[in-house]
């Protein structure tokens, strides 16, 4: 029994999962979603009546089950690594399209990781409901397929991060500061993607959210596949002292797209004006299914060659500090969103990011507003003091007992 408000730590999660590593049935299916909370099961079930997205009864039909209302984000992000280290599993990655065609050998321990459709933030609740319903169907198809094969298996359904935060008035005031700190800590809880040549790292790439949208309708969240499960092919990446290309290849990232490759092209040049070398992200390319090619030119992404580059928001939106500008007609069909981007393609030391050159300059809009307001108020104060100093007083006064005071016009 877990009391309300308790968050399961990584050590506790390991203890809870120990029966999976000791039982005779060594087949494990991990359904991984981008975000999920225990409240989603009741909220979407009760709010939409007959549109309950949770239809399969695998939890009720299972001889044993465990529900953990809240798990530490660090524990869930490293869950796949924990499972691989805890047994001699044969790891198989699948999507919602190819799970029924997977060849699973029942005589050996198998770990099947199924990437579910992401529930992107900013979408309407009805769209989130449809995405959850589709994920529920995927879970039903996979489990039904394994049951028809006569395999005994265990299932884990979890997500990388929570979708809801408690709104109770008695805890919000106490947790507000801790939640902010937890969010900052969670943003760097998984390691950056690295490309190596020999024994040295030549490219480092990190983002807290890496998403694309095709034709303004198909959302592709690549965060988990790139940084958590690392279900991405980087073999086509190239490194040199002057040119670097980060190639990210994904197989069936979403329904309807068989292959997707994203390339980041960087150069390292010497500029006489600054008398030093600068690394620049020149362009971003998207290749869909080997045919549709989209090219984006990049603005405001450069740093000294010894530094890494960091920017809070990078994408096709006009309001972002660093923009991806479509260079051909196909690029106009794509929307790119990258948050907390940090990338380095040259002069990497000790497999770590160097000091980051941020896209936000020292004088932010808030600082400029403060400076302008201060200058206006200072000018008003100076003008007022100057006017007061110009005031003069009479140095001659009338004497009621004497003749009237006469002041010549010249004075």
Tab-separated table of C-alpha atoms in Angstrom:
chain	number	residue	atom	x	y	z
A	1	UNK	CA	0.000	0.000	0.000
A	2	UNK	CA	1.328	3.442	-0.996
A	3	UNK	CA	-0.016	6.471	0.816
A	4	UNK	CA	-1.347	9.479	-1.073
A	5	UNK	CA	1.298	11.879	-2.295
A	6	UNK	CA	4.153	9.351	-2.137
A	7	UNK	CA	6.448	9.382	-5.171
A	8	UNK	CA	8.146	6.076	-5.886
A	9	UNK	CA	11.907	6.504	-6.127
A	10	UNK	CA	14.248	4.658	-8.473
A	11	UNK	CA	15.351	2.284	-5.706
A	12	UNK	CA	11.760	1.484	-4.726
A	13	UNK	CA	10.835	0.904	-8.372
A	14	UNK	CA	13.684	-1.589	-8.678
A	15	UNK	CA	12.365	-3.485	-5.660
A	16	UNK	CA	8.821	-3.491	-7.033
A	17	UNK	CA	10.012	-4.949	-10.348
A	18	UNK	CA	12.105	-7.736	-8.830
A	19	UNK	CA	9.364	-10.405	-9.367
A	20	UNK	CA	9.628	-9.769	-13.125
A	21	UNK	CA	13.270	-10.858	-13.057
A	22	UNK	CA	12.794	-13.993	-10.958
A	23	UNK	CA	9.645	-15.559	-12.425
A	24	UNK	CA	9.665	-18.304	-15.041
A	25	UNK	CA	7.981	-16.090	-17.639
A	26	UNK	CA	10.775	-13.826	-18.871
A	27	UNK	CA	8.842	-11.989	-21.577
A	28	UNK	CA	8.274	-8.314	-20.824
A	29	UNK	CA	6.405	-5.687	-22.856
A	30	UNK	CA	7.079	-2.008	-22.105
A	31	UNK	CA	4.503	0.438	-23.451
A	32	UNK	CA	6.164	3.848	-23.324
A	33	UNK	CA	4.213	7.077	-23.717
A	34	UNK	CA	5.515	10.630	-23.623
A	35	UNK	CA	3.311	11.747	-20.696
A	36	UNK	CA	0.736	10.111	-18.452
A	37	UNK	CA	-0.731	10.563	-14.972
A	38	UNK	CA	-2.965	8.393	-12.823
A	39	UNK	CA	-5.659	11.089	-13.009
A	40	UNK	CA	-5.952	10.594	-16.781
A	41	UNK	CA	-7.703	7.252	-16.269
A	42	UNK	CA	-10.548	8.770	-14.277
A	43	UNK	CA	-10.659	12.167	-15.990
A	44	UNK	CA	-11.067	10.876	-19.541
A	45	UNK	CA	-13.279	7.972	-18.460
A	46	UNK	CA	-15.807	10.156	-16.610
A	47	UNK	CA	-15.740	13.334	-18.701
A	48	UNK	CA	-16.752	11.863	-22.033
A	49	UNK	CA	-19.357	9.252	-21.141
A	50	UNK	CA	-19.428	6.504	-23.738
A	51	UNK	CA	-16.143	7.703	-25.231
A	52	UNK	CA	-14.082	5.979	-22.567
A	53	UNK	CA	-10.661	5.518	-24.230
A	54	UNK	CA	-9.598	2.708	-21.895
A	55	UNK	CA	-11.413	-0.307	-23.320
A	56	UNK	CA	-9.063	-3.285	-22.975
A	57	UNK	CA	-9.318	-5.290	-19.756
A	58	UNK	CA	-5.784	-6.609	-19.503
A	59	UNK	CA	-5.408	-5.210	-15.973
A	60	UNK	CA	-8.560	-6.959	-14.753
A	61	UNK	CA	-7.751	-10.253	-16.499
A	62	UNK	CA	-4.205	-10.394	-15.160
A	63	UNK	CA	-3.590	-12.774	-12.215
A	64	UNK	CA	-1.508	-10.088	-10.500
A	65	UNK	CA	-1.054	-6.380	-11.001
A	66	UNK	CA	0.591	-3.321	-9.479
A	67	UNK	CA	-0.494	0.301	-9.900
A	68	UNK	CA	1.918	3.062	-8.870
A	69	UNK	CA	0.137	6.451	-8.765
A	70	UNK	CA	3.337	8.513	-8.943
A	71	UNK	CA	6.883	7.575	-9.967
A	72	UNK	CA	9.936	9.779	-9.969
A	73	UNK	CA	10.748	11.106	-13.457
A	74	UNK	CA	14.369	9.980	-13.099
A	75	UNK	CA	13.241	6.420	-12.441
A	76	UNK	CA	10.980	6.269	-15.494
A	77	UNK	CA	13.562	7.833	-17.803
A	78	UNK	CA	16.136	5.200	-16.831
A	79	UNK	CA	13.600	2.349	-16.709
A	80	UNK	CA	14.751	0.858	-20.006
A	81	UNK	CA	18.386	0.857	-18.882
A	82	UNK	CA	17.339	-0.704	-15.585
A	83	UNK	CA	15.480	-3.507	-17.329
A	84	UNK	CA	18.386	-4.239	-19.670
A	85	UNK	CA	20.865	-4.374	-16.801
A	86	UNK	CA	18.629	-6.652	-14.733
A	87	UNK	CA	18.518	-9.543	-17.181
A	88	UNK	CA	19.780	-11.043	-20.389
A	89	UNK	CA	16.936	-9.658	-22.486
A	90	UNK	CA	16.679	-9.660	-26.229
A	91	UNK	CA	15.673	-6.052	-26.869
A	92	UNK	CA	13.161	-5.419	-29.659
A	93	UNK	CA	11.785	-1.981	-30.495
A	94	UNK	CA	8.424	-1.624	-32.199
A	95	UNK	CA	5.830	0.949	-33.155
A	96	UNK	CA	2.085	0.866	-33.560
A	97	UNK	CA	2.496	-0.476	-37.088
A	98	UNK	CA	4.870	-3.415	-36.902
A	99	UNK	CA	4.178	-5.131	-33.588
A	100	UNK	CA	2.143	-7.933	-35.145
A	101	UNK	CA	4.940	-8.773	-37.583
A	102	UNK	CA	7.655	-9.017	-34.931
A	103	UNK	CA	9.393	-12.350	-34.618
A	104	UNK	CA	9.642	-13.213	-30.926
A	105	UNK	CA	11.375	-16.392	-29.769
A	106	UNK	CA	9.420	-17.652	-26.764
A	107	UNK	CA	12.324	-19.816	-25.548
A	108	UNK	CA	14.515	-16.785	-24.801
A	109	UNK	CA	13.809	-13.798	-22.529
A	110	UNK	CA	12.409	-10.966	-24.636
A	111	UNK	CA	12.021	-7.273	-23.898
A	112	UNK	CA	9.616	-5.621	-26.334
A	113	UNK	CA	9.524	-1.806	-26.230
A	114	UNK	CA	6.501	-0.257	-27.954
A	115	UNK	CA	6.562	3.491	-28.563
A	116	UNK	CA	3.021	4.804	-28.252
A	117	UNK	CA	1.592	7.833	-29.992
A	118	UNK	CA	2.654	11.032	-28.186
A	119	UNK	CA	0.165	13.273	-26.429
A	120	UNK	CA	1.557	16.625	-27.462
A	121	UNK	CA	0.950	19.623	-25.212
A	122	UNK	CA	-1.144	22.424	-26.630
A	123	UNK	CA	-3.647	20.150	-28.375
A	124	UNK	CA	-7.340	20.166	-27.530
A	125	UNK	CA	-8.596	17.630	-25.010
A	126	UNK	CA	-10.631	15.817	-27.646
A	127	UNK	CA	-7.421	15.238	-29.638
A	128	UNK	CA	-5.706	13.947	-26.504
A	129	UNK	CA	-8.669	11.657	-25.928
A	130	UNK	CA	-8.358	10.243	-29.444
A	131	UNK	CA	-4.615	9.716	-28.997
A	132	UNK	CA	-5.137	7.847	-25.718
A	133	UNK	CA	-7.874	5.728	-27.327
A	134	UNK	CA	-5.529	4.841	-30.195
A	135	UNK	CA	-2.783	3.899	-27.739
A	136	UNK	CA	-5.268	1.719	-25.864
A	137	UNK	CA	-6.039	-0.112	-29.121
A	138	UNK	CA	-2.319	-0.639	-29.732
A	139	UNK	CA	-1.928	-2.147	-26.261
A	140	UNK	CA	-4.890	-4.430	-26.956
A	141	UNK	CA	-3.510	-5.576	-30.342
A	142	UNK	CA	-0.051	-6.348	-28.951
A	143	UNK	CA	-1.278	-8.264	-25.912
A	144	UNK	CA	-3.857	-10.175	-27.967
A	145	UNK	CA	-1.180	-11.145	-30.501
A	146	UNK	CA	1.120	-12.461	-27.752
A	147	UNK	CA	-1.731	-14.381	-26.132
A	148	UNK	CA	-2.592	-16.022	-29.448
A	149	UNK	CA	1.013	-17.184	-29.714
A	150	UNK	CA	0.630	-18.858	-26.322
A	151	UNK	CA	3.307	-16.717	-24.665
A	152	UNK	CA	3.344	-15.764	-21.003
A	153	UNK	CA	4.339	-12.151	-20.524
A	154	UNK	CA	4.253	-9.161	-18.203
A	155	UNK	CA	3.278	-5.644	-19.217
A	156	UNK	CA	4.483	-2.237	-18.029
A	157	UNK	CA	2.528	0.850	-19.100
A	158	UNK	CA	4.226	4.103	-18.154
A	159	UNK	CA	5.432	7.447	-19.481
A	160	UNK	CA	8.521	9.614	-19.414
A	161	UNK	CA	6.903	12.530	-17.576
A	162	UNK	CA	3.597	13.321	-15.852
A	163	UNK	CA	0.770	15.002	-17.723
A	164	UNK	CA	-0.889	16.574	-14.687
A	165	UNK	CA	0.225	18.426	-11.553
A	166	UNK	CA	-1.823	18.540	-8.371
A	167	UNK	CA	-4.011	21.637	-8.105
A	168	UNK	CA	-4.987	21.230	-4.440
A	169	UNK	CA	-4.741	24.537	-2.611
A	170	UNK	CA	-3.164	22.979	0.456
A	171	UNK	CA	-0.132	21.697	-1.411
A	172	UNK	CA	0.369	24.166	-4.257
A	173	UNK	CA	1.873	26.851	-2.018
A	174	UNK	CA	4.328	24.387	-0.496
A	175	UNK	CA	5.271	22.647	-3.728
A	176	UNK	CA	5.510	25.619	-6.072
A	177	UNK	CA	9.184	26.248	-5.475
A	178	UNK	CA	10.011	22.547	-5.327
A	179	UNK	CA	8.134	21.911	-8.589
A	180	UNK	CA	10.108	24.617	-10.359
A	181	UNK	CA	13.342	23.090	-9.122
A	182	UNK	CA	12.143	19.607	-10.100
A	183	UNK	CA	11.267	20.784	-13.605
A	184	UNK	CA	14.716	22.307	-14.046
A	185	UNK	CA	16.345	19.131	-12.765
A	186	UNK	CA	14.105	16.951	-14.902
A	187	UNK	CA	14.967	18.878	-18.059
A	188	UNK	CA	18.497	17.469	-17.904
A	189	UNK	CA	17.662	14.039	-16.469
A	190	UNK	CA	18.621	12.214	-19.668
A	191	UNK	CA	21.954	12.370	-21.361
A	192	UNK	CA	22.597	14.190	-24.642
A	193	UNK	CA	22.962	12.262	-27.865
A	194	UNK	CA	26.598	11.837	-28.827
A	195	UNK	CA	28.301	10.863	-32.080
A	196	UNK	CA	31.756	9.345	-31.777
A	197	UNK	CA	34.646	8.819	-34.157
A	198	UNK	CA	37.006	6.243	-32.750
A	199	UNK	CA	37.310	6.931	-29.031
A	200	UNK	CA	36.409	10.625	-29.134
A	201	UNK	CA	33.053	12.392	-29.274
A	202	UNK	CA	32.655	14.779	-32.206
A	203	UNK	CA	28.969	15.821	-31.887
A	204	UNK	CA	26.758	16.449	-28.861
A	205	UNK	CA	23.047	17.153	-29.233
A	206	UNK	CA	20.395	17.771	-26.575
A	207	UNK	CA	16.821	19.063	-26.427
A	208	UNK	CA	14.097	18.835	-23.796
A	209	UNK	CA	11.468	18.642	-26.553
A	210	UNK	CA	12.147	17.699	-30.165
A	211	UNK	CA	8.947	17.659	-32.222
A	212	UNK	CA	7.836	18.069	-35.829
A	213	UNK	CA	4.450	18.550	-37.443
A	214	UNK	CA	3.858	17.440	-41.021
A	215	UNK	CA	1.217	19.206	-43.116
A	216	UNK	CA	-0.046	20.997	-39.981
A	217	UNK	CA	-1.770	17.797	-38.811
A	218	UNK	CA	0.603	14.870	-38.140
A	219	UNK	CA	2.550	15.432	-34.930
A	220	UNK	CA	5.884	13.620	-34.580
A	221	UNK	CA	7.461	13.700	-31.112
A	222	UNK	CA	11.046	12.487	-31.430
A	223	UNK	CA	12.197	13.305	-27.891
A	224	UNK	CA	11.933	9.801	-26.461
A	225	UNK	CA	13.293	8.042	-29.549
A	226	UNK	CA	16.276	10.391	-29.697
A	227	UNK	CA	17.352	10.728	-26.065
A	228	UNK	CA	15.568	8.133	-23.897
A	229	UNK	CA	15.388	4.890	-25.875
A	230	UNK	CA	17.832	6.209	-28.524
A	231	UNK	CA	15.902	4.362	-31.217
A	232	UNK	CA	17.633	6.456	-33.871
A	233	UNK	CA	20.291	5.705	-36.477
A	234	UNK	CA	23.219	8.165	-36.402
A	235	UNK	CA	25.603	6.128	-38.572
A	236	UNK	CA	25.355	8.620	-41.472
A	237	UNK	CA	26.726	11.482	-39.350
A	238	UNK	CA	30.036	12.963	-40.486
A	239	UNK	CA	32.695	14.878	-38.585
A	240	UNK	CA	35.708	16.935	-39.673
A	241	UNK	CA	37.569	20.060	-38.555
A	242	UNK	CA	35.610	22.313	-40.915
A	243	UNK	CA	32.277	20.549	-41.633
A	244	UNK	CA	30.044	18.434	-39.421
A	245	UNK	CA	26.730	16.764	-40.215
A	246	UNK	CA	24.442	15.286	-37.581
A	247	UNK	CA	22.159	12.733	-39.233
A	248	UNK	CA	19.164	11.359	-37.326
A	249	UNK	CA	17.288	8.517	-39.048
A	250	UNK	CA	13.997	7.176	-37.681
A	251	UNK	CA	12.058	4.136	-38.879
A	252	UNK	CA	8.278	4.541	-38.854
A	253	UNK	CA	8.176	7.364	-36.290
A	254	UNK	CA	4.396	7.683	-36.765
A	255	UNK	CA	1.672	6.087	-38.821
A	256	UNK	CA	1.957	6.986	-42.491
A	257	UNK	CA	5.698	7.797	-42.498
A	258	UNK	CA	8.019	4.862	-43.177
A	259	UNK	CA	11.329	6.661	-42.733
A	260	UNK	CA	12.422	10.100	-41.614
A	261	UNK	CA	15.904	11.606	-41.662
A	262	UNK	CA	16.836	14.958	-40.121
A	263	UNK	CA	20.223	16.482	-40.849
A	264	UNK	CA	21.933	19.375	-39.050
A	265	UNK	CA	24.741	20.855	-41.184
A	266	UNK	CA	27.414	22.825	-39.297
A	267	UNK	CA	30.580	24.600	-40.435
A	268	UNK	CA	33.669	25.879	-38.649
A	269	UNK	CA	35.286	28.947	-40.274
A	270	UNK	CA	37.827	31.616	-39.425
A	271	UNK	CA	36.492	35.190	-39.543
A	272	UNK	CA	39.013	37.987	-39.886
A	273	UNK	CA	36.701	40.563	-38.319
A	274	UNK	CA	36.739	38.787	-34.955
A	275	UNK	CA	40.134	37.118	-35.487
A	276	UNK	CA	38.794	33.746	-34.375
A	277	UNK	CA	36.902	30.683	-35.592
A	278	UNK	CA	33.132	30.437	-35.276
A	279	UNK	CA	30.926	27.345	-35.561
A	280	UNK	CA	27.641	27.936	-37.382
A	281	UNK	CA	24.555	25.826	-37.965
A	282	UNK	CA	23.990	26.640	-41.632
A	283	UNK	CA	20.934	24.562	-42.521
A	284	UNK	CA	18.540	21.838	-41.401
A	285	UNK	CA	17.250	19.211	-43.827
A	286	UNK	CA	14.307	16.813	-43.529
A	287	UNK	CA	14.036	13.789	-45.816
A	288	UNK	CA	10.765	11.848	-45.664
A	289	UNK	CA	10.508	8.346	-47.145
A	290	UNK	CA	13.602	9.010	-49.267
A	291	UNK	CA	11.631	11.310	-51.581
A	292	UNK	CA	10.242	14.456	-49.974
A	293	UNK	CA	13.118	16.812	-49.238
A	294	UNK	CA	12.672	19.933	-47.088
A	295	UNK	CA	15.474	22.445	-46.587
A	296	UNK	CA	15.614	25.167	-43.936
A	297	UNK	CA	18.104	28.001	-43.649
A	298	UNK	CA	19.025	28.963	-40.107
A	299	UNK	CA	19.308	32.371	-38.502
A	300	UNK	CA	21.103	33.350	-35.292
A	301	UNK	CA	22.681	29.979	-34.465
A	302	UNK	CA	26.424	30.479	-34.129
A	303	UNK	CA	29.024	30.393	-31.386
A	304	UNK	CA	32.801	30.592	-30.968
A	305	UNK	CA	34.340	27.343	-32.155
A	306	UNK	CA	35.367	26.392	-28.604
A	307	UNK	CA	31.812	26.861	-27.254
A	308	UNK	CA	28.538	25.011	-27.585
A	309	UNK	CA	25.335	26.741	-28.667
A	310	UNK	CA	22.218	26.922	-26.506
A	311	UNK	CA	18.792	28.390	-27.175
A	312	UNK	CA	15.539	28.057	-25.283
A	313	UNK	CA	13.325	27.946	-28.383
A	314	UNK	CA	14.320	26.999	-31.930
A	315	UNK	CA	11.886	26.357	-34.757
A	316	UNK	CA	9.828	27.682	-37.624
A	317	UNK	CA	7.727	30.047	-35.505
A	318	UNK	CA	8.425	33.720	-36.202
A	319	UNK	CA	8.504	34.496	-32.477
A	320	UNK	CA	11.371	32.117	-31.654
A	321	UNK	CA	14.817	33.627	-30.934
A	322	UNK	CA	16.462	31.222	-33.405
A	323	UNK	CA	14.437	30.521	-36.547
A	324	UNK	CA	14.381	27.816	-39.188
A	325	UNK	CA	13.376	29.545	-42.422
A	326	UNK	CA	11.899	27.368	-45.215
A	327	UNK	CA	14.122	27.411	-48.314
A	328	UNK	CA	11.963	25.351	-50.655
A	329	UNK	CA	8.286	24.590	-51.169
A	330	UNK	CA	8.392	21.247	-49.332
A	331	UNK	CA	9.772	22.928	-46.207
A	332	UNK	CA	6.584	24.987	-45.909
A	333	UNK	CA	4.710	21.765	-45.082
A	334	UNK	CA	6.739	21.253	-41.902
A	335	UNK	CA	6.650	22.893	-38.484
A	336	UNK	CA	9.652	22.361	-36.239
A	337	UNK	CA	9.722	22.881	-32.473
A	338	UNK	CA	12.886	22.386	-30.406
A	339	UNK	CA	13.059	23.559	-26.812
A	340	UNK	CA	16.241	23.906	-24.746
A	341	UNK	CA	18.422	23.115	-27.754
A	342	UNK	CA	22.131	22.649	-27.074
A	343	UNK	CA	24.446	21.468	-29.818
A	344	UNK	CA	28.199	21.300	-30.340
A	345	UNK	CA	29.981	19.906	-33.383
A	346	UNK	CA	33.594	20.946	-32.823
A	347	UNK	CA	36.291	20.943	-30.116
A	348	UNK	CA	34.496	18.650	-27.651
A	349	UNK	CA	36.576	17.909	-24.547
A	350	UNK	CA	35.935	15.035	-22.088
A	351	UNK	CA	32.692	14.088	-23.883
A	352	UNK	CA	30.945	17.106	-22.357
A	353	UNK	CA	29.402	20.327	-23.613
A	354	UNK	CA	31.681	23.319	-23.474
A	355	UNK	CA	30.594	26.704	-22.147
A	356	UNK	CA	27.324	27.604	-23.874
A	357	UNK	CA	26.873	30.685	-26.035
A	358	UNK	CA	23.190	31.526	-25.605
A	359	UNK	CA	20.974	32.888	-28.359
A	360	UNK	CA	19.499	35.429	-25.932
A	361	UNK	CA	21.737	38.470	-25.774
A	362	UNK	CA	22.723	40.263	-22.591
A	363	UNK	CA	20.183	43.039	-23.203
A	364	UNK	CA	16.847	41.245	-23.138
A	365	UNK	CA	13.566	43.086	-23.886
A	366	UNK	CA	12.932	43.384	-20.148
A	367	UNK	CA	16.319	44.992	-19.580
A	368	UNK	CA	15.765	47.413	-22.452
A	369	UNK	CA	12.358	48.397	-21.063
A	370	UNK	CA	13.882	49.017	-17.643
A	371	UNK	CA	16.710	51.084	-19.104
A	372	UNK	CA	14.419	53.217	-21.270
A	373	UNK	CA	12.020	53.818	-18.382
A	374	UNK	CA	14.882	54.760	-16.063
A	375	UNK	CA	16.333	57.181	-18.628
A	376	UNK	CA	12.930	58.909	-19.092
A	377	UNK	CA	12.432	59.287	-15.336
A	378	UNK	CA	15.999	60.549	-14.922
A	379	UNK	CA	15.456	63.119	-17.689
A	380	UNK	CA	12.240	64.348	-16.001
A	381	UNK	CA	14.073	64.644	-12.669
A	382	UNK	CA	16.974	66.520	-14.269
A	383	UNK	CA	14.623	68.910	-16.051
A	384	UNK	CA	12.707	69.582	-12.838
A	385	UNK	CA	15.887	70.309	-10.869
A	386	UNK	CA	17.098	72.587	-13.665
A	387	UNK	CA	13.804	74.565	-13.620
A	388	UNK	CA	13.925	74.917	-9.843
A	389	UNK	CA	17.505	76.239	-10.032
A	390	UNK	CA	16.359	78.928	-12.473
A	391	UNK	CA	13.972	80.467	-9.915
A	392	UNK	CA	15.186	83.833	-8.399
A	393	UNK	CA	13.989	85.883	-5.412
A	394	UNK	CA	13.721	89.665	-4.925
A	395	UNK	CA	16.736	91.365	-3.385
A	396	UNK	CA	14.907	94.696	-2.819
A	397	UNK	CA	11.768	95.261	-0.731
A	398	UNK	CA	9.344	98.211	-0.146
A	399	UNK	CA	9.649	100.173	3.094
A	400	UNK	CA	6.135	101.318	4.215
A	401	UNK	CA	7.662	104.337	6.008
A	402	UNK	CA	9.746	105.496	3.071
A	403	UNK	CA	9.209	106.413	-0.571
A	404	UNK	CA	7.975	103.798	-3.005
A	405	UNK	CA	10.550	101.490	-4.437
A	406	UNK	CA	11.413	102.253	-8.028
A	407	UNK	CA	13.080	99.572	-10.108
A	408	UNK	CA	14.475	100.710	-13.477
A	409	UNK	CA	13.534	98.620	-16.496
A	410	UNK	CA	17.179	97.903	-17.176
A	411	UNK	CA	17.408	95.865	-14.008
